[in-house]
Amino acid sequence: MAQRNVTGYEQEKKVDLSRKKLKALPEDVLGDTNVVQLDLDRNKLKTLVGIEKLRNLRCLILSKNEFSVFPQEISLLQNLEKLYLNQNKLPVIPEGIFNQLHHLRLLKLSLNRLQDLPGDLGQCSELQYINVSHNLLKEIPVSLLELRNLEELYLEDNKLQKLPPKLFENKALQKFSAARNPLSEPPDEICAGGLKQIRSYFSQISTSVADYIKRVKTMFLGCSMAGKSTLCRSLKQQQAVAVDLKDRTIGIEITETQVKDFRFHFWDFAGQEEYYLTHHVFITPQALVILVINLASYQKEDPNSFKKDVAFWINNILMRVPDSVVLPVGTHVDKCPSLEVMMAKKADIEKRIQQMMKKMKENIQLRMENFSEKNDAELFFDQSNKLNSLMNCDLQVLDLVPIDCTNIKEIKSLQNRILEIVQNKEIFPSIEKKLPYLYKMVESTITDLPIQKEIPEHAESCRRRTKEARSPNVYNINATGNISIGTNNTIDVKDQVILLFVIMKNP
């Protein structure tokens, strides 16, 4: 519907043709050069033949259509300021489009299939907002680094492993998000802290030696009495470890171990049903999930056995952290009647997992189509985004490894299999994190402090030294991360850690 401006003249028309199931642009609209905003959201458009006639168009909304080829006619809309092409099927954008759009200020390309952005995007010097979330970017396009007026940039749910420092030298940038990317530089924990933390990270990297660490969060999930604790402790101690019934895990047991140059953080989750509600809180992205299945009690003739021992856990992981890696491990093989029975159970589990994942994708696709057909689809925007993420998820369920936890050779064989997995860049692309040296120093200091003895002593010392440091700007953290009291008194790392505790406790 066309709308007149407040003066009543046929100028600055805003035309809403959303949800009309259009496959082509109406001629009556194309003939009106007063149109400045055209809303074509939720139609069936694949081309934009004739759009160049709207030479005064400033806002074009093409979200949720069927574009699989970028409409090059857009390059002729030289007054365009806002372009919405989110939720289409675009795999690539050709050169020669954006170098014509000198007034473009907003660009929304989220929920497409883009692996890169064109180089001429950098010529859109007035761009202030870009959203390229939910695509397939593996690197930050160079063109983004040339946009000196960019204020907001959203890159969530891509395949990014590194962010370039130059991106954050742009002082105009005020809002940024790269959540749910397999980042190693900076680590996603740093990015979660926002722009201030990211800029601090790169500042420290530039002024100190970087330290590379390889950490793997390894979570042991499965039903009660599946053998999680036995497996976890056997891997940690690299020998067969028997766990009594009275010693089974209550809640979560967290330990760590070093294997070659990898540090594994083992999270052994209790299998009792009363703890299920808390599991999702601790399941995090880019983790190795070891799904422990009791092969001796597994019944391939009983569908409920698969649902309880396998499907329940994979569904839970998929809904919480869809980019995890799941390694099913079949335990108690020594209690299976024969090797043939054990191998038949292994094959049955792997077959059912494949069927389950295929069926899951089909159900997600069906639900997405149902959402897109609803007249009030905007009410389901968050659900639709979630389904799209699940549709493009990288949940990897590997082949099941059967093991006899009483056999040291099989324990070492499983350990070698785990090492193969975490060393595989295709499976874990960002296992190695780059951190400023100070981060490692602080961590080591915290780890080495004898908590009962040294913390009270140093804390008291720091309290005395910070009584005079309560006026504004008396204590600060400089560019290299060192904490100073007063103007020149820099303190050592151990006291820095304690001082941070004191400051947080007594602001």
Short mmCIF file of C-alpha atoms in Angstrom, two decimals:
data_model
loop_
_atom_site.label_atom_id
_atom_site.label_comp_id
_atom_site.label_asym_id
_atom_site.label_seq_id
_atom_site.Cartn_x
_atom_site.Cartn_y
_atom_site.Cartn_z
CA MET A 1 0.00 0.00 0.00
CA ALA A 2 1.39 3.39 -0.96
CA GLN A 3 1.62 6.08 1.72
CA ARG A 4 1.78 9.83 1.20
CA ASN A 5 4.05 12.03 3.28
CA VAL A 6 2.68 14.59 5.73
CA THR A 7 2.58 17.36 3.11
CA GLY A 8 0.07 15.37 1.04
CA TYR A 9 2.16 15.40 -2.14
CA GLU A 10 2.84 12.23 -4.11
CA GLN A 11 6.40 12.12 -2.91
CA GLU A 12 8.47 9.76 -0.83
CA LYS A 13 6.09 6.84 -1.23
CA LYS A 14 6.54 3.73 0.88
CA VAL A 15 5.09 0.67 -0.81
CA ASP A 16 4.37 -2.53 1.12
CA LEU A 17 4.04 -5.63 -1.06
CA SER A 18 5.12 -8.17 1.53
CA ARG A 19 3.44 -11.61 1.70
CA LYS A 20 1.84 -11.31 -1.74
CA LYS A 21 3.42 -14.47 -3.20
CA LEU A 22 4.86 -12.33 -5.98
CA LYS A 23 7.08 -13.93 -8.63
CA ALA A 24 7.61 -10.69 -10.57
CA LEU A 25 7.50 -6.96 -9.81
CA PRO A 26 4.14 -5.25 -10.57
CA GLU A 27 4.31 -2.84 -13.51
CA ASP A 28 2.28 -0.17 -11.72
CA VAL A 29 4.88 0.03 -8.97
CA LEU A 30 7.80 0.11 -11.40
CA GLY A 31 6.23 3.08 -13.14
CA ASP A 32 6.18 5.25 -10.03
CA THR A 33 9.49 7.07 -9.56
CA ASN A 34 8.29 8.56 -6.25
CA VAL A 35 8.76 5.25 -4.45
CA VAL A 36 11.57 5.57 -1.90
CA GLN A 37 10.88 2.40 0.11
CA LEU A 38 9.75 -0.94 -1.32
CA ASP A 39 8.95 -3.83 1.00
CA LEU A 40 8.95 -7.18 -0.83
CA ASP A 41 9.46 -9.35 2.22
CA ARG A 42 8.20 -12.97 2.11
CA ASN A 43 7.46 -13.38 -1.58
CA LYS A 44 8.55 -15.86 -4.28
CA LEU A 45 10.94 -13.58 -6.13
CA LYS A 46 13.99 -14.97 -7.92
CA THR A 47 14.74 -11.95 -10.14
CA LEU A 48 14.23 -8.16 -10.05
CA VAL A 49 13.54 -7.33 -13.70
CA GLY A 50 12.67 -3.62 -14.02
CA ILE A 51 13.75 -2.54 -10.52
CA GLU A 52 16.19 -0.02 -12.07
CA LYS A 53 13.17 2.17 -13.00
CA LEU A 54 12.82 3.11 -9.33
CA ARG A 55 15.75 5.50 -9.51
CA ASN A 56 14.82 7.28 -6.25
CA LEU A 57 14.58 4.10 -4.19
CA ARG A 58 16.39 4.42 -0.86
CA CYS A 59 15.22 1.30 1.01
CA LEU A 60 14.73 -2.11 -0.58
CA ILE A 61 13.52 -5.08 1.49
CA LEU A 62 13.98 -8.46 -0.21
CA SER A 63 14.25 -10.70 2.83
CA LYS A 64 12.77 -14.22 2.77
CA ASN A 65 12.45 -14.64 -0.96
CA GLU A 66 13.98 -17.24 -3.29
CA PHE A 67 17.08 -15.51 -4.62
CA SER A 68 19.86 -17.95 -5.43
CA VAL A 69 21.58 -15.51 -7.79
CA PHE A 70 22.32 -11.96 -6.67
CA PRO A 71 20.11 -9.53 -8.66
CA GLN A 72 22.62 -7.35 -10.52
CA GLU A 73 19.96 -4.73 -11.29
CA ILE A 74 20.49 -3.49 -7.74
CA SER A 75 23.72 -1.83 -8.90
CA LEU A 76 21.58 0.68 -10.85
CA LEU A 77 19.82 1.91 -7.69
CA GLN A 78 22.41 4.56 -6.98
CA ASN A 79 20.37 6.32 -4.27
CA LEU A 80 19.95 3.13 -2.24
CA GLU A 81 20.69 3.54 1.48
CA LYS A 82 19.29 0.31 2.98
CA LEU A 83 19.32 -3.16 1.45
CA TYR A 84 17.78 -6.23 3.09
CA LEU A 85 18.60 -9.55 1.41
CA ASN A 86 18.59 -11.76 4.47
CA GLN A 87 17.11 -15.25 4.49
CA ASN A 88 17.60 -16.10 0.84
CA LYS A 89 19.85 -18.70 -0.81
CA LEU A 90 22.72 -16.57 -2.06
CA PRO A 91 26.06 -18.43 -2.39
CA VAL A 92 28.04 -15.55 -3.92
CA ILE A 93 27.84 -11.82 -4.67
CA PRO A 94 29.58 -10.70 -7.89
CA GLU A 95 31.93 -7.75 -8.20
CA GLY A 96 30.59 -4.57 -9.75
CA ILE A 97 27.52 -4.15 -7.54
CA PHE A 98 28.57 -2.27 -4.43
CA ASN A 99 30.99 0.11 -6.14
CA GLN A 100 27.86 1.75 -7.58
CA LEU A 101 26.05 2.10 -4.25
CA HIS A 102 27.87 5.07 -2.77
CA HIS A 103 25.06 6.02 -0.37
CA LEU A 104 24.53 2.57 1.16
CA ARG A 105 24.40 2.74 4.97
CA LEU A 106 22.78 -0.57 5.96
CA LEU A 107 23.32 -4.05 4.51
CA LYS A 108 21.66 -7.19 5.83
CA LEU A 109 22.82 -10.49 4.31
CA SER A 110 22.27 -12.87 7.19
CA LEU A 111 20.96 -16.41 6.69
CA ASN A 112 22.37 -17.02 3.23
CA ARG A 113 25.14 -19.32 1.96
CA LEU A 114 27.90 -16.79 1.44
CA GLN A 115 31.54 -17.90 1.69
CA ASP A 116 32.99 -14.47 0.93
CA LEU A 117 32.05 -10.86 0.22
CA PRO A 118 33.04 -8.92 -2.91
CA GLY A 119 36.08 -6.66 -2.81
CA ASP A 120 34.17 -3.61 -4.02
CA LEU A 121 32.09 -3.61 -0.84
CA GLY A 122 34.97 -1.63 0.64
CA GLN A 123 34.02 1.29 -1.61
CA CYS A 124 30.74 1.79 0.26
CA SER A 125 32.33 4.42 2.46
CA GLU A 126 29.06 5.38 4.20
CA LEU A 127 28.23 1.86 5.41
CA GLN A 128 27.44 1.87 9.13
CA TYR A 129 25.68 -1.48 9.66
CA ILE A 130 26.42 -4.95 8.25
CA ASN A 131 24.92 -8.27 9.27
CA VAL A 132 26.42 -11.39 7.64
CA SER A 133 25.49 -13.81 10.42
CA HIS A 134 24.46 -17.40 9.66
CA ASN A 135 26.60 -17.80 6.56
CA LEU A 136 29.70 -19.83 5.64
CA LEU A 137 32.51 -17.28 5.99
CA LYS A 138 35.85 -18.86 6.91
CA GLU A 139 37.82 -15.61 6.90
CA ILE A 140 37.01 -11.95 7.47
CA PRO A 141 36.63 -10.43 3.99
CA VAL A 142 39.31 -7.81 3.32
CA SER A 143 36.62 -5.40 2.13
CA LEU A 144 35.26 -5.11 5.67
CA LEU A 145 38.58 -3.71 6.87
CA GLU A 146 38.23 -0.74 4.51
CA LEU A 147 34.92 0.49 5.97
CA ARG A 148 36.09 3.23 8.32
CA ASN A 149 32.57 4.42 9.22
CA LEU A 150 31.27 0.98 10.15
CA GLU A 151 29.53 1.13 13.55
CA GLU A 152 27.86 -2.29 13.79
CA LEU A 153 29.12 -5.64 12.50
CA TYR A 154 27.49 -9.02 13.11
CA LEU A 155 29.24 -12.24 12.07
CA GLU A 156 27.54 -14.85 14.23
CA ASP A 157 27.27 -18.50 13.20
CA ASN A 158 29.93 -18.63 10.51
CA LYS A 159 33.13 -20.70 10.19
CA LEU A 160 35.58 -18.02 11.34
CA GLN A 161 38.77 -19.14 13.09
CA LYS A 162 40.64 -15.84 13.31
CA LEU A 163 39.76 -12.16 13.55
CA PRO A 164 42.25 -9.61 12.13
CA PRO A 165 43.55 -6.96 14.58
CA LYS A 166 43.04 -4.26 11.95
CA LEU A 167 39.27 -4.70 12.18
CA PHE A 168 39.31 -3.38 15.74
CA GLU A 169 41.53 -0.42 15.00
CA ASN A 170 38.41 1.17 13.55
CA LYS A 171 37.29 3.48 16.37
CA ALA A 172 33.87 3.94 14.76
CA LEU A 173 33.00 0.30 15.48
CA GLN A 174 30.73 0.27 18.55
CA LYS A 175 28.83 -3.04 18.32
CA PHE A 176 30.29 -6.38 17.28
CA SER A 177 29.37 -10.03 17.64
CA ALA A 178 31.03 -13.18 16.33
CA ALA A 179 29.31 -15.67 18.61
CA ARG A 180 29.19 -19.34 17.69
CA ASN A 181 32.31 -19.36 15.52
CA PRO A 182 35.23 -21.78 16.05
CA LEU A 183 37.55 -18.93 17.00
CA SER A 184 41.12 -19.39 18.21
CA GLU A 185 42.39 -15.80 17.74
CA PRO A 186 40.91 -14.35 19.88
CA PRO A 187 39.34 -17.32 21.69
CA ASP A 188 35.56 -17.16 21.82
CA GLU A 189 35.77 -16.59 25.59
CA ILE A 190 37.48 -13.27 24.85
CA CYS A 191 34.97 -12.32 22.16
CA ALA A 192 32.12 -13.00 24.58
CA GLY A 193 33.44 -10.08 26.66
CA GLY A 194 32.72 -7.62 23.89
CA LEU A 195 34.76 -5.03 22.00
CA LYS A 196 36.65 -3.77 25.04
CA GLN A 197 38.00 -7.23 25.81
CA ILE A 198 38.84 -7.93 22.15
CA ARG A 199 40.77 -4.68 21.79
CA SER A 200 42.59 -5.35 25.06
CA TYR A 201 43.52 -8.82 23.81
CA PHE A 202 45.07 -7.49 20.60
CA SER A 203 46.81 -4.72 22.52
CA GLN A 204 48.47 -7.25 24.79
CA ILE A 205 49.33 -9.55 21.86
CA SER A 206 51.11 -6.66 20.16
CA THR A 207 53.20 -5.78 23.23
CA SER A 208 54.08 -9.21 24.62
CA VAL A 209 55.01 -12.72 23.55
CA ALA A 210 52.04 -14.86 22.56
CA ASP A 211 51.52 -18.27 24.10
CA TYR A 212 49.77 -21.12 22.29
CA ILE A 213 47.73 -23.60 24.30
CA LYS A 214 45.86 -26.74 23.31
CA ARG A 215 42.93 -27.48 25.59
CA VAL A 216 40.11 -29.92 25.06
CA LYS A 217 36.98 -29.90 27.15
CA THR A 218 35.98 -33.56 27.25
CA MET A 219 32.55 -34.43 28.62
CA PHE A 220 31.50 -37.94 29.62
CA LEU A 221 27.76 -38.45 29.22
CA GLY A 222 25.56 -41.53 29.42
CA CYS A 223 23.10 -43.44 31.55
CA SER A 224 23.76 -44.44 35.12
CA MET A 225 26.14 -47.39 35.51
CA ALA A 226 27.30 -47.17 31.87
CA GLY A 227 30.90 -46.96 33.06
CA LYS A 228 31.62 -43.22 32.65
CA SER A 229 33.65 -42.82 35.84
CA THR A 230 35.63 -46.00 35.18
CA LEU A 231 36.42 -44.84 31.65
CA CYS A 232 37.24 -41.28 32.72
CA ARG A 233 39.59 -42.32 35.52
CA SER A 234 41.22 -45.04 33.44
CA LEU A 235 42.02 -42.54 30.69
CA LYS A 236 43.35 -40.03 33.21
CA GLN A 237 45.59 -42.55 35.00
CA GLN A 238 46.38 -44.46 31.77
CA GLN A 239 45.65 -47.75 33.46
CA ALA A 240 42.65 -49.91 34.29
CA VAL A 241 40.83 -48.37 37.26
CA ALA A 242 37.96 -50.09 39.03
CA VAL A 243 35.29 -47.82 40.52
CA ASP A 244 33.14 -49.11 43.36
CA LEU A 245 29.41 -48.47 43.30
CA LYS A 246 29.73 -46.24 46.36
CA ASP A 247 32.31 -44.10 44.52
CA ARG A 248 30.23 -43.33 41.45
CA THR A 249 29.90 -39.69 40.44
CA ILE A 250 27.50 -37.39 42.26
CA GLY A 251 26.77 -34.27 40.22
CA ILE A 252 29.91 -33.53 38.18
CA GLU A 253 33.51 -34.56 38.75
CA ILE A 254 36.09 -32.35 37.03
CA THR A 255 39.71 -33.39 36.54
CA GLU A 256 42.43 -32.68 34.02
CA THR A 257 45.31 -34.54 32.47
CA GLN A 258 48.12 -33.87 30.03
CA VAL A 259 48.61 -36.12 27.01
CA LYS A 260 51.52 -35.02 24.82
CA ASP A 261 50.93 -31.30 24.17
CA PHE A 262 47.18 -31.45 24.83
CA ARG A 263 45.58 -30.63 28.15
CA PHE A 264 42.29 -32.46 28.60
CA HIS A 265 39.65 -31.18 31.00
CA PHE A 266 37.52 -34.19 31.91
CA TRP A 267 33.92 -33.50 32.98
CA ASP A 268 32.34 -36.69 34.32
CA PHE A 269 28.57 -36.14 34.54
CA ALA A 270 26.44 -38.20 36.89
CA GLY A 271 24.09 -40.52 35.00
CA GLN A 272 21.26 -40.52 37.52
CA GLU A 273 18.06 -38.94 36.18
CA GLU A 274 17.85 -36.36 38.96
CA TYR A 275 20.96 -34.67 37.52
CA TYR A 276 19.79 -34.50 33.90
CA LEU A 277 18.27 -31.03 34.29
CA THR A 278 21.64 -29.49 35.16
CA HIS A 279 23.73 -31.11 32.41
CA HIS A 280 22.92 -28.57 29.69
CA VAL A 281 24.31 -25.73 31.81
CA PHE A 282 27.83 -27.14 31.50
CA ILE A 283 27.74 -28.47 27.93
CA THR A 284 29.65 -25.93 25.84
CA PRO A 285 30.50 -25.53 22.13
CA GLN A 286 33.56 -27.03 20.49
CA ALA A 287 33.77 -29.81 23.05
CA LEU A 288 34.50 -33.49 22.66
CA VAL A 289 31.55 -35.44 24.05
CA ILE A 290 32.23 -39.07 24.92
CA LEU A 291 28.87 -40.81 24.95
CA VAL A 292 29.28 -43.93 27.08
CA ILE A 293 26.96 -46.84 26.17
CA ASN A 294 26.74 -50.10 28.10
CA LEU A 295 26.95 -52.66 25.28
CA ALA A 296 26.29 -55.56 27.62
CA SER A 297 22.84 -54.25 28.57
CA TYR A 298 22.00 -52.70 25.17
CA GLN A 299 19.19 -54.56 23.40
CA LYS A 300 19.07 -54.00 19.64
CA GLU A 301 15.67 -55.72 19.44
CA ASP A 302 14.21 -53.12 21.83
CA PRO A 303 13.76 -49.62 20.29
CA ASN A 304 13.50 -48.13 23.77
CA SER A 305 17.03 -49.27 24.50
CA PHE A 306 18.40 -47.02 21.72
CA LYS A 307 16.14 -44.14 22.76
CA LYS A 308 17.29 -44.31 26.37
CA ASP A 309 20.99 -45.09 25.92
CA VAL A 310 21.75 -43.10 22.75
CA ALA A 311 19.01 -40.94 21.18
CA PHE A 312 18.17 -39.05 24.38
CA TRP A 313 21.76 -37.87 24.77
CA ILE A 314 22.36 -36.96 21.14
CA ASN A 315 19.12 -34.96 21.04
CA ASN A 316 20.16 -33.12 24.18
CA ILE A 317 23.58 -32.30 22.74
CA LEU A 318 22.11 -31.20 19.40
CA MET A 319 19.67 -28.78 21.03
CA ARG A 320 22.29 -27.26 23.35
CA VAL A 321 25.56 -27.31 21.43
CA PRO A 322 24.96 -28.35 17.80
CA ASP A 323 28.62 -27.89 16.80
CA SER A 324 29.99 -30.53 19.17
CA VAL A 325 31.82 -33.73 18.31
CA VAL A 326 30.35 -36.93 19.77
CA LEU A 327 32.43 -40.08 20.17
CA PRO A 328 30.24 -43.06 21.19
CA VAL A 329 32.17 -45.52 23.34
CA GLY A 330 30.70 -48.94 24.03
CA THR A 331 31.71 -50.30 27.44
CA HIS A 332 31.41 -53.69 29.19
CA VAL A 333 32.32 -55.57 26.01
CA ASP A 334 33.91 -58.21 28.24
CA LYS A 335 30.38 -59.03 29.46
CA CYS A 336 28.94 -59.51 25.96
CA PRO A 337 28.26 -63.20 25.13
CA SER A 338 30.53 -63.13 22.07
CA LEU A 339 32.46 -60.90 19.68
CA GLU A 340 29.72 -61.39 17.07
CA VAL A 341 27.03 -60.16 19.47
CA MET A 342 29.11 -57.13 20.41
CA MET A 343 29.81 -56.21 16.76
CA ALA A 344 26.12 -56.61 15.89
CA LYS A 345 25.20 -54.15 18.65
CA LYS A 346 27.86 -51.70 17.45
CA ALA A 347 26.51 -51.88 13.88
CA ASP A 348 22.93 -51.44 15.10
CA ILE A 349 23.78 -48.32 17.10
CA GLU A 350 25.69 -46.72 14.22
CA LYS A 351 22.89 -47.48 11.76
CA ARG A 352 20.21 -46.05 14.06
CA ILE A 353 22.28 -42.90 14.66
CA GLN A 354 22.52 -42.28 10.90
CA GLN A 355 18.79 -42.81 10.50
CA MET A 356 18.10 -40.55 13.45
CA MET A 357 20.25 -37.69 12.08
CA LYS A 358 18.63 -37.95 8.63
CA LYS A 359 15.14 -37.94 10.11
CA MET A 360 16.04 -35.01 12.31
CA LYS A 361 17.12 -32.93 9.29
CA GLU A 362 13.88 -33.77 7.50
CA ASN A 363 11.78 -32.74 10.49
CA ILE A 364 13.68 -29.47 10.87
CA GLN A 365 13.21 -28.67 7.17
CA LEU A 366 9.48 -29.36 7.46
CA ARG A 367 9.12 -27.12 10.49
CA MET A 368 11.04 -24.32 8.77
CA GLU A 369 8.69 -24.52 5.80
CA ASN A 370 5.69 -24.42 8.14
CA PHE A 371 7.03 -21.28 9.84
CA SER A 372 7.68 -19.53 6.52
CA GLU A 373 4.08 -20.08 5.40
CA LYS A 374 2.50 -18.54 8.49
CA ASN A 375 0.95 -15.10 8.08
CA ASP A 376 2.36 -14.04 11.44
CA ALA A 377 5.78 -15.61 10.77
CA GLU A 378 7.59 -12.69 12.41
CA LEU A 379 6.29 -13.97 15.76
CA PHE A 380 8.37 -17.09 15.19
CA PHE A 381 11.55 -15.31 14.12
CA ASP A 382 13.69 -16.62 16.99
CA GLN A 383 12.41 -20.16 16.52
CA SER A 384 13.07 -19.93 12.78
CA ASN A 385 16.65 -18.78 13.39
CA LYS A 386 17.19 -21.64 15.81
CA LEU A 387 15.91 -24.15 13.30
CA ASN A 388 18.14 -22.68 10.61
CA SER A 389 21.15 -23.07 12.90
CA LEU A 390 20.21 -26.67 13.58
CA MET A 391 19.78 -27.28 9.86
CA ASN A 392 23.33 -26.07 9.24
CA CYS A 393 24.78 -27.56 12.40
CA ASP A 394 28.11 -29.32 12.44
CA LEU A 395 27.25 -31.96 15.03
CA GLN A 396 29.53 -34.85 14.21
CA VAL A 397 28.79 -38.30 15.57
CA LEU A 398 31.82 -40.53 14.99
CA ASP A 399 31.98 -44.30 14.73
CA LEU A 400 31.47 -46.18 17.97
CA VAL A 401 34.58 -47.47 19.75
CA PRO A 402 34.02 -50.67 21.79
CA ILE A 403 36.25 -51.04 24.85
CA ASP A 404 36.97 -53.37 27.73
CA CYS A 405 37.95 -51.01 30.55
CA THR A 406 39.80 -53.80 32.32
CA ASN A 407 42.22 -54.09 29.40
CA ILE A 408 45.07 -51.57 29.48
CA LYS A 409 45.80 -52.07 25.75
CA GLU A 410 42.26 -51.05 24.85
CA ILE A 411 42.46 -48.03 27.15
CA LYS A 412 45.63 -46.88 25.39
CA SER A 413 44.04 -47.59 22.02
CA LEU A 414 41.08 -45.36 22.93
CA GLN A 415 43.47 -42.65 24.12
CA ASN A 416 45.25 -42.76 20.75
CA ARG A 417 41.89 -42.54 18.98
CA ILE A 418 40.99 -39.47 21.00
CA LEU A 419 44.34 -37.87 20.12
CA GLU A 420 43.70 -38.56 16.43
CA ILE A 421 40.34 -36.81 16.70
CA VAL A 422 41.55 -33.66 18.45
CA GLN A 423 44.55 -33.37 16.11
CA ASN A 424 42.30 -33.50 13.06
CA LYS A 425 41.86 -29.91 11.83
CA GLU A 426 38.72 -30.89 9.94
CA ILE A 427 37.07 -31.98 13.18
CA PHE A 428 38.64 -29.45 15.60
CA PRO A 429 39.77 -26.47 13.49
CA SER A 430 40.53 -24.17 16.45
CA ILE A 431 41.83 -26.44 19.18
CA GLU A 432 44.95 -24.27 19.51
CA LYS A 433 44.30 -20.94 21.21
CA LYS A 434 46.59 -17.92 20.99
CA LEU A 435 46.83 -16.01 24.26
CA PRO A 436 49.00 -13.17 25.58
CA TYR A 437 51.79 -14.44 27.80
CA LEU A 438 50.35 -12.57 30.78
CA TYR A 439 47.20 -14.72 30.66
CA LYS A 440 49.31 -17.85 31.12
CA MET A 441 51.32 -16.22 33.92
CA VAL A 442 48.20 -15.29 35.84
CA GLU A 443 46.71 -18.75 35.38
CA SER A 444 49.93 -20.40 36.57
CA THR A 445 50.06 -18.10 39.58
CA ILE A 446 46.51 -18.98 40.59
CA THR A 447 47.22 -22.68 40.10
CA ASP A 448 50.46 -22.60 42.09
CA LEU A 449 49.17 -20.64 45.07
CA PRO A 450 48.80 -22.86 48.16
CA ILE A 451 45.28 -21.62 48.82
CA GLN A 452 45.20 -22.14 52.60
CA LYS A 453 48.54 -20.43 53.25
CA GLU A 454 49.52 -17.88 50.65
CA ILE A 455 46.20 -16.31 49.75
CA PRO A 456 45.46 -14.96 53.25
CA GLU A 457 49.01 -13.63 53.57
CA HIS A 458 49.08 -11.91 50.20
CA ALA A 459 45.47 -10.76 50.47
CA GLU A 460 46.20 -8.98 53.75
CA SER A 461 49.26 -7.37 52.20
CA CYS A 462 47.25 -6.22 49.22
CA ARG A 463 44.46 -4.88 51.42
CA ARG A 464 46.94 -2.69 53.27
CA ARG A 465 48.43 -1.50 50.00
CA THR A 466 45.05 -0.75 48.47
CA LYS A 467 43.64 1.31 51.32
CA GLU A 468 45.39 4.26 49.75
CA ALA A 469 44.32 3.11 46.31
CA ARG A 470 40.63 3.82 46.67
CA SER A 471 40.67 7.26 45.12
CA PRO A 472 39.88 7.42 41.37
CA ASN A 473 42.60 6.36 38.96
CA VAL A 474 45.01 5.27 41.72
CA TYR A 475 45.12 1.66 40.54
CA ASN A 476 45.00 0.78 36.87
CA ILE A 477 45.90 -1.92 34.37
CA ASN A 478 48.33 -0.69 31.73
CA ALA A 479 48.65 -1.75 28.08
CA THR A 480 50.73 -4.82 28.93
CA GLY A 481 48.26 -5.96 31.55
CA ASN A 482 50.34 -5.02 34.62
CA ILE A 483 48.55 -3.50 37.59
CA SER A 484 49.99 -0.32 39.08
CA ILE A 485 49.30 1.35 42.42
CA GLY A 486 49.75 5.07 42.44
CA THR A 487 51.76 6.38 39.53
CA ASN A 488 54.94 4.30 39.36
CA ASN A 489 54.58 1.35 41.75
CA THR A 490 54.09 -1.76 39.56
CA ILE A 491 53.52 -4.96 41.56
CA ASP A 492 54.46 -8.53 40.72
CA VAL A 493 52.14 -11.04 39.05
CA LYS A 494 51.27 -12.95 42.24
CA ASP A 495 50.15 -9.75 43.96
CA GLN A 496 48.34 -8.70 40.79
CA VAL A 497 46.16 -11.79 41.03
CA ILE A 498 45.39 -11.23 44.69
CA LEU A 499 44.80 -7.52 44.14
CA LEU A 500 42.25 -8.35 41.47
CA PHE A 501 40.47 -10.56 44.01
CA VAL A 502 40.57 -7.74 46.59
CA ILE A 503 39.29 -5.13 44.15
CA MET A 504 36.41 -7.38 43.07
CA LYS A 505 35.52 -8.23 46.65
CA ASN A 506 35.89 -4.67 47.96
CA PRO A 507 35.04 -2.28 45.11
#
